[in-house]
Amino acid sequence: MEIKEIKAKNIIAKSKLPDADYVVNPYTGCEFGCIYCYASFMGRFVNESINNWGNYVYVKTNAVQLFDKEIDTIPEKDTTILLSSVTDPYQGVESKYKLTRGILETVIKKGYGGEIGILTKSSMVTRDIEILKKIPQIDVGMTITTTDDELSRFLELRATATSMRIKTLDELNKAGIPTYAFVGPLLPHFRYKPELLDKLFASLVEAGVEQVYIEHINLSTYIRKRMFEYLKDDPVLQEVYKEAATDIHREELDKIVREQLHKHGLKLRLNDVIYHHKEPERDVLQ
Ligand code: SF4
């Protein structure tokens, strides 16, 4: 893993995501290296190729200082700041650099009253439970795409095992921290094996989760190129993923999702299964 320290020019960026007004990415790159990651295009800002995604992390060592200054200009009313949109705020390097933690401490120090959203695939978030408890408007999301640890290891190479992530949600809920699960990308095989989505939702409910975001898989050209490198020895799986780019696939899966949400009494945030099909333009990047 290549770790480089850099200085960023700014740290709070405006966002076009439906659930966040601003985003904060203390790192460029992500050691978790998920094969479906839409953020792999970020390499172009640090001269890294898309296929090298997952092998480098650029640490913005001045992230906390920048946040300390920039937060004064961010409105509070009806505003959500998300950590993070194109990196994981609790990947391994966070244990050394503590940038996410420093940013959260700054939120408390400044008395910022807007909503702070966290989205991660790491159980390291529990390290900061006591800090999270002090933030007046906090919302912690954990990405859960499957209940199968072997599959998650294949898709989400170095992220916390999915069974651990579900336990982490349980721990956060028991600590009284509002949570949600981000089921994205919605894996194509749920269309053929709805019982696996049933199992996933059941395990979320058991962990105390009440709300979910769900997003269809994004198969933009650059994502497909990288993902199909991993699937190259499996033509059957390749076909399943090609089919996943069709409207019919999404419609069929949407029906299954709605049935399962109803069965488990889970609330679907944004009231829709999100679908982003465009090449990256969602965030202003720093
Ligand atoms: S954890 Fe998120 S940012 Fe990191 S590689 Fe996976 S999808 Fe991309």
Short mmCIF file of C-alpha atoms and ligand atoms in Angstrom, two decimals:
data_model
loop_
_atom_site.label_atom_id
_atom_site.label_comp_id
_atom_site.label_asym_id
_atom_site.label_seq_id
_atom_site.Cartn_x
_atom_site.Cartn_y
_atom_site.Cartn_z
CA MET A 1 0.00 0.00 0.00
CA GLU A 2 1.36 3.36 -1.04
CA ILE A 3 0.71 6.05 1.59
CA LYS A 4 1.61 9.64 0.77
CA GLU A 5 1.15 12.75 2.84
CA ILE A 6 -0.12 15.79 0.97
CA LYS A 7 -1.49 19.23 1.77
CA ALA A 8 -4.98 19.99 0.46
CA LYS A 9 -6.14 23.43 -0.66
CA ASN A 10 -9.61 23.00 0.81
CA ILE A 11 -11.57 20.26 2.54
CA ILE A 12 -15.32 21.02 2.55
CA ALA A 13 -16.76 20.66 -0.94
CA LYS A 14 -20.25 21.24 -2.25
CA SER A 15 -22.04 18.04 -3.17
CA LYS A 16 -24.60 16.98 -5.75
CA LEU A 17 -25.47 13.84 -3.81
CA PRO A 18 -29.18 13.60 -2.98
CA ASP A 19 -28.48 13.14 0.73
CA ALA A 20 -25.67 15.63 1.38
CA ASP A 21 -25.07 19.31 0.81
CA TYR A 22 -21.35 19.15 1.46
CA VAL A 23 -18.77 16.39 1.53
CA VAL A 24 -15.47 16.01 3.35
CA ASN A 25 -12.87 13.55 2.07
CA PRO A 26 -9.82 13.56 4.37
CA TYR A 27 -8.08 11.04 2.12
CA THR A 28 -7.72 10.60 -1.63
CA GLY A 29 -7.80 6.93 -2.52
CA CYS A 30 -9.16 4.08 -0.45
CA GLU A 31 -7.32 1.01 0.72
CA PHE A 32 -10.55 -1.00 0.85
CA GLY A 33 -10.38 -1.21 -2.95
CA CYS A 34 -13.95 -2.35 -3.65
CA ILE A 35 -14.13 -3.68 -7.19
CA TYR A 36 -17.34 -1.76 -7.92
CA CYS A 37 -16.12 1.55 -6.48
CA TYR A 38 -17.32 4.56 -8.46
CA ALA A 39 -14.63 6.73 -6.84
CA SER A 40 -11.80 5.07 -8.78
CA PHE A 41 -11.85 8.09 -11.13
CA MET A 42 -10.25 10.05 -8.27
CA GLY A 43 -6.88 8.72 -9.37
CA ARG A 44 -6.79 11.29 -12.10
CA PHE A 45 -6.31 14.03 -9.47
CA VAL A 46 -3.19 12.37 -8.09
CA ASN A 47 -1.82 10.79 -11.28
CA GLU A 48 -2.87 7.25 -10.41
CA SER A 49 -4.54 4.91 -12.89
CA ILE A 50 -8.04 3.55 -12.36
CA ASN A 51 -6.64 0.04 -12.13
CA ASN A 52 -4.39 1.08 -9.27
CA TRP A 53 -7.43 2.04 -7.16
CA GLY A 54 -7.18 0.39 -3.74
CA ASN A 55 -3.38 0.47 -3.72
CA TYR A 56 -2.77 4.05 -2.65
CA VAL A 57 -3.96 6.55 -0.09
CA TYR A 58 -3.04 10.23 -0.13
CA VAL A 59 -3.42 11.64 3.36
CA LYS A 60 -4.48 15.29 3.52
CA THR A 61 -2.50 16.04 6.65
CA ASN A 62 -3.94 19.57 7.00
CA ALA A 63 -7.57 18.35 6.76
CA VAL A 64 -8.47 19.23 10.36
CA GLN A 65 -6.93 22.70 10.17
CA LEU A 66 -8.76 23.41 6.91
CA PHE A 67 -12.04 22.12 8.35
CA ASP A 68 -11.59 24.34 11.39
CA LYS A 69 -11.46 27.40 9.12
CA GLU A 70 -14.00 26.40 6.48
CA ILE A 71 -16.76 25.21 8.83
CA ASP A 72 -17.36 28.85 9.85
CA THR A 73 -18.69 29.55 6.34
CA ILE A 74 -21.07 26.57 6.17
CA PRO A 75 -24.74 27.14 7.03
CA GLU A 76 -26.34 24.97 9.70
CA LYS A 77 -30.04 25.01 8.87
CA ASP A 78 -31.15 22.04 6.76
CA THR A 79 -27.54 21.27 5.94
CA THR A 80 -25.82 17.89 5.87
CA ILE A 81 -22.07 17.40 5.68
CA LEU A 82 -21.07 13.86 4.72
CA LEU A 83 -17.80 12.08 5.54
CA SER A 84 -17.11 10.72 3.01
CA SER A 85 -18.16 10.46 -0.62
CA VAL A 86 -15.05 9.27 -2.45
CA THR A 87 -13.02 7.60 0.27
CA ASP A 88 -13.69 5.72 3.50
CA PRO A 89 -13.25 7.98 6.55
CA TYR A 90 -12.39 4.99 8.76
CA GLN A 91 -9.98 3.05 6.56
CA GLY A 92 -6.78 1.71 8.17
CA VAL A 93 -4.68 4.90 7.91
CA GLU A 94 -7.26 6.69 10.06
CA SER A 95 -5.93 4.77 13.07
CA LYS A 96 -2.64 6.63 12.63
CA TYR A 97 -3.69 10.04 11.26
CA LYS A 98 -7.03 10.45 13.09
CA LEU A 99 -8.24 13.05 10.58
CA THR A 100 -11.88 11.95 10.74
CA ARG A 101 -11.72 12.04 14.50
CA GLY A 102 -10.11 15.49 14.44
CA ILE A 103 -12.87 16.77 12.14
CA LEU A 104 -15.59 15.40 14.42
CA GLU A 105 -13.89 16.96 17.45
CA THR A 106 -13.83 20.25 15.57
CA VAL A 107 -17.59 19.99 14.94
CA ILE A 108 -18.06 19.74 18.71
CA LYS A 109 -15.53 22.46 19.52
CA LYS A 110 -17.19 24.89 17.10
CA GLY A 111 -20.71 23.96 18.24
CA TYR A 112 -21.72 23.32 14.63
CA GLY A 113 -25.44 22.46 14.60
CA GLY A 114 -25.93 21.13 11.07
CA GLU A 115 -26.21 17.41 10.43
CA ILE A 116 -23.05 15.33 10.19
CA GLY A 117 -23.34 12.13 8.20
CA ILE A 118 -20.80 9.33 8.28
CA LEU A 119 -20.65 6.60 5.67
CA THR A 120 -18.17 3.78 6.15
CA LYS A 121 -17.42 0.10 5.71
CA SER A 122 -15.25 -0.05 8.79
CA SER A 123 -15.85 -1.11 12.36
CA MET A 124 -13.23 1.48 13.38
CA VAL A 125 -16.12 3.94 13.66
CA THR A 126 -16.83 2.50 17.13
CA ARG A 127 -13.51 3.97 18.30
CA ASP A 128 -15.26 7.37 18.13
CA ILE A 129 -18.57 6.44 19.76
CA GLU A 130 -18.04 8.84 22.66
CA ILE A 131 -17.33 11.68 20.22
CA LEU A 132 -20.30 10.81 18.01
CA LYS A 133 -22.58 10.92 21.04
CA LYS A 134 -21.67 14.57 21.59
CA ILE A 135 -22.66 15.71 18.08
CA PRO A 136 -26.22 17.04 18.21
CA GLN A 137 -27.22 15.88 14.72
CA ILE A 138 -25.37 12.73 13.73
CA ASP A 139 -26.24 9.97 11.30
CA VAL A 140 -23.96 6.98 10.83
CA GLY A 141 -24.31 4.80 7.75
CA MET A 142 -22.70 1.44 7.26
CA THR A 143 -22.53 -0.05 3.78
CA ILE A 144 -23.87 -3.60 3.73
CA THR A 145 -24.12 -5.26 0.32
CA THR A 146 -24.30 -8.90 1.40
CA THR A 147 -24.33 -11.14 4.47
CA ASP A 148 -21.72 -13.42 2.92
CA ASP A 149 -18.21 -12.71 4.26
CA GLU A 150 -16.55 -14.59 1.41
CA LEU A 151 -18.39 -12.54 -1.19
CA SER A 152 -17.69 -9.30 0.64
CA ARG A 153 -13.99 -10.19 0.77
CA PHE A 154 -14.03 -10.64 -3.01
CA LEU A 155 -16.00 -7.46 -3.74
CA GLU A 156 -14.73 -5.22 -0.95
CA LEU A 157 -11.19 -6.49 -0.70
CA ARG A 158 -9.88 -4.93 2.50
CA ALA A 159 -13.04 -3.55 4.13
CA THR A 160 -14.23 -4.91 7.48
CA ALA A 161 -15.96 -8.28 6.95
CA THR A 162 -19.66 -7.74 6.40
CA SER A 163 -20.66 -9.83 9.45
CA MET A 164 -18.53 -7.50 11.59
CA ARG A 165 -20.13 -4.46 9.98
CA ILE A 166 -23.56 -5.73 10.97
CA LYS A 167 -22.30 -6.20 14.54
CA THR A 168 -20.94 -2.66 14.41
CA LEU A 169 -24.39 -1.34 13.49
CA ASP A 170 -25.76 -3.23 16.45
CA GLU A 171 -23.15 -1.65 18.73
CA LEU A 172 -23.88 1.86 17.42
CA ASN A 173 -27.62 1.37 17.84
CA LYS A 174 -27.15 0.12 21.39
CA ALA A 175 -25.07 3.24 22.09
CA GLY A 176 -28.05 5.35 20.97
CA ILE A 177 -26.44 6.66 17.78
CA PRO A 178 -28.83 7.04 14.84
CA THR A 179 -27.82 4.69 12.04
CA TYR A 180 -28.83 3.46 8.65
CA ALA A 181 -27.57 0.80 6.29
CA PHE A 182 -26.48 1.71 2.79
CA VAL A 183 -27.32 -1.23 0.56
CA GLY A 184 -25.34 -0.14 -2.44
CA PRO A 185 -24.57 -1.32 -4.88
CA LEU A 186 -27.63 -3.53 -4.85
CA LEU A 187 -26.00 -6.72 -6.09
CA PRO A 188 -27.49 -8.19 -9.27
CA HIS A 189 -27.86 -11.71 -7.88
CA PHE A 190 -30.68 -10.62 -5.53
CA ARG A 191 -32.89 -10.63 -8.62
CA TYR A 192 -32.34 -14.37 -8.98
CA LYS A 193 -32.05 -15.17 -5.26
CA PRO A 194 -34.46 -12.86 -3.39
CA GLU A 195 -34.09 -15.06 -0.31
CA LEU A 196 -30.60 -13.58 0.09
CA LEU A 197 -32.00 -10.04 0.22
CA ASP A 198 -34.56 -11.33 2.71
CA LYS A 199 -31.67 -12.61 4.85
CA LEU A 200 -29.78 -9.33 4.53
CA PHE A 201 -32.76 -7.21 5.60
CA ALA A 202 -33.52 -9.61 8.47
CA SER A 203 -29.97 -9.26 9.77
CA LEU A 204 -30.22 -5.46 9.58
CA VAL A 205 -33.46 -5.44 11.56
CA GLU A 206 -31.89 -7.76 14.11
CA ALA A 207 -29.04 -5.25 14.49
CA GLY A 208 -31.58 -2.51 15.26
CA VAL A 209 -31.50 -0.81 11.85
CA GLU A 210 -34.72 0.94 10.86
CA GLN A 211 -33.73 2.83 7.72
CA VAL A 212 -31.89 1.99 4.53
CA TYR A 213 -30.57 3.74 1.47
CA ILE A 214 -30.55 1.47 -1.53
CA GLU A 215 -28.70 2.14 -4.75
CA HIS A 216 -28.60 0.18 -7.98
CA ILE A 217 -25.20 -0.77 -9.26
CA ASN A 218 -23.46 1.90 -11.31
CA LEU A 219 -21.97 0.30 -14.41
CA SER A 220 -20.43 3.37 -16.02
CA THR A 221 -17.74 2.54 -18.55
CA TYR A 222 -14.78 3.17 -16.26
CA ILE A 223 -16.30 1.07 -13.45
CA ARG A 224 -17.15 -1.80 -15.77
CA LYS A 225 -13.62 -1.77 -17.16
CA ARG A 226 -12.06 -2.24 -13.75
CA MET A 227 -14.71 -4.62 -12.41
CA PHE A 228 -14.59 -6.93 -15.41
CA GLU A 229 -10.87 -7.38 -14.86
CA TYR A 230 -11.83 -9.13 -11.61
CA LEU A 231 -14.60 -11.11 -13.32
CA LYS A 232 -12.59 -12.09 -16.39
CA ASP A 233 -12.43 -15.79 -15.47
CA ASP A 234 -16.17 -16.03 -14.89
CA PRO A 235 -18.21 -15.52 -18.08
CA VAL A 236 -21.49 -16.43 -16.31
CA LEU A 237 -21.00 -13.70 -13.72
CA GLN A 238 -19.98 -11.27 -16.46
CA GLU A 239 -23.33 -11.88 -18.17
CA VAL A 240 -25.21 -11.29 -14.91
CA TYR A 241 -23.42 -7.97 -14.48
CA LYS A 242 -24.02 -6.94 -18.10
CA GLU A 243 -27.73 -7.66 -17.67
CA ALA A 244 -27.66 -5.54 -14.50
CA ALA A 245 -27.23 -2.44 -16.67
CA THR A 246 -30.71 -2.85 -18.18
CA ASP A 247 -34.01 -1.17 -17.25
CA ILE A 248 -35.72 -4.57 -16.98
CA HIS A 249 -33.21 -5.70 -14.40
CA ARG A 250 -33.76 -2.60 -12.29
CA GLU A 251 -37.54 -2.82 -12.53
CA GLU A 252 -37.58 -6.48 -11.46
CA LEU A 253 -35.19 -5.85 -8.63
CA ASP A 254 -37.17 -2.80 -7.49
CA LYS A 255 -40.23 -5.02 -7.06
CA ILE A 256 -38.29 -7.51 -4.95
CA VAL A 257 -36.83 -4.71 -2.86
CA ARG A 258 -40.25 -3.20 -2.14
CA GLU A 259 -41.67 -6.58 -1.11
CA GLN A 260 -38.76 -7.24 1.21
CA LEU A 261 -38.81 -3.74 2.71
CA HIS A 262 -42.49 -4.18 3.47
CA LYS A 263 -41.92 -7.61 4.97
CA HIS A 264 -39.22 -6.33 7.31
CA GLY A 265 -40.78 -2.93 8.08
CA LEU A 266 -37.70 -1.05 6.93
CA LYS A 267 -37.97 2.57 5.82
CA LEU A 268 -36.50 3.40 2.44
CA ARG A 269 -34.77 6.76 2.55
CA LEU A 270 -35.42 9.11 -0.37
CA ASN A 271 -38.40 6.83 -0.95
CA ASP A 272 -36.74 5.32 -3.98
CA VAL A 273 -33.97 2.96 -5.02
CA ILE A 274 -31.30 5.40 -6.21
CA TYR A 275 -29.82 4.98 -9.64
CA HIS A 276 -26.77 6.93 -10.83
CA HIS A 277 -25.82 6.06 -14.35
CA LYS A 278 -23.73 8.99 -15.40
CA GLU A 279 -19.97 9.31 -15.47
CA PRO A 280 -18.63 11.01 -12.34
CA GLU A 281 -19.68 14.58 -11.86
CA ARG A 282 -21.43 14.24 -8.56
CA ASP A 283 -19.07 16.12 -6.35
CA VAL A 284 -16.93 19.14 -6.50
CA LEU A 285 -13.56 17.66 -5.70
CA GLN A 286 -10.74 19.07 -3.72
S1 SF4 B 1 -15.00 1.75 0.79
FE1 SF4 B 1 -16.11 3.16 -0.55
S2 SF4 B 1 -14.56 4.60 -1.31
FE2 SF4 B 1 -13.50 2.81 -0.49
S3 SF4 B 1 -13.13 1.50 -2.25
FE3 SF4 B 1 -15.03 0.84 -1.25
S4 SF4 B 1 -16.68 1.92 -2.32
FE4 SF4 B 1 -14.75 2.95 -2.82
#
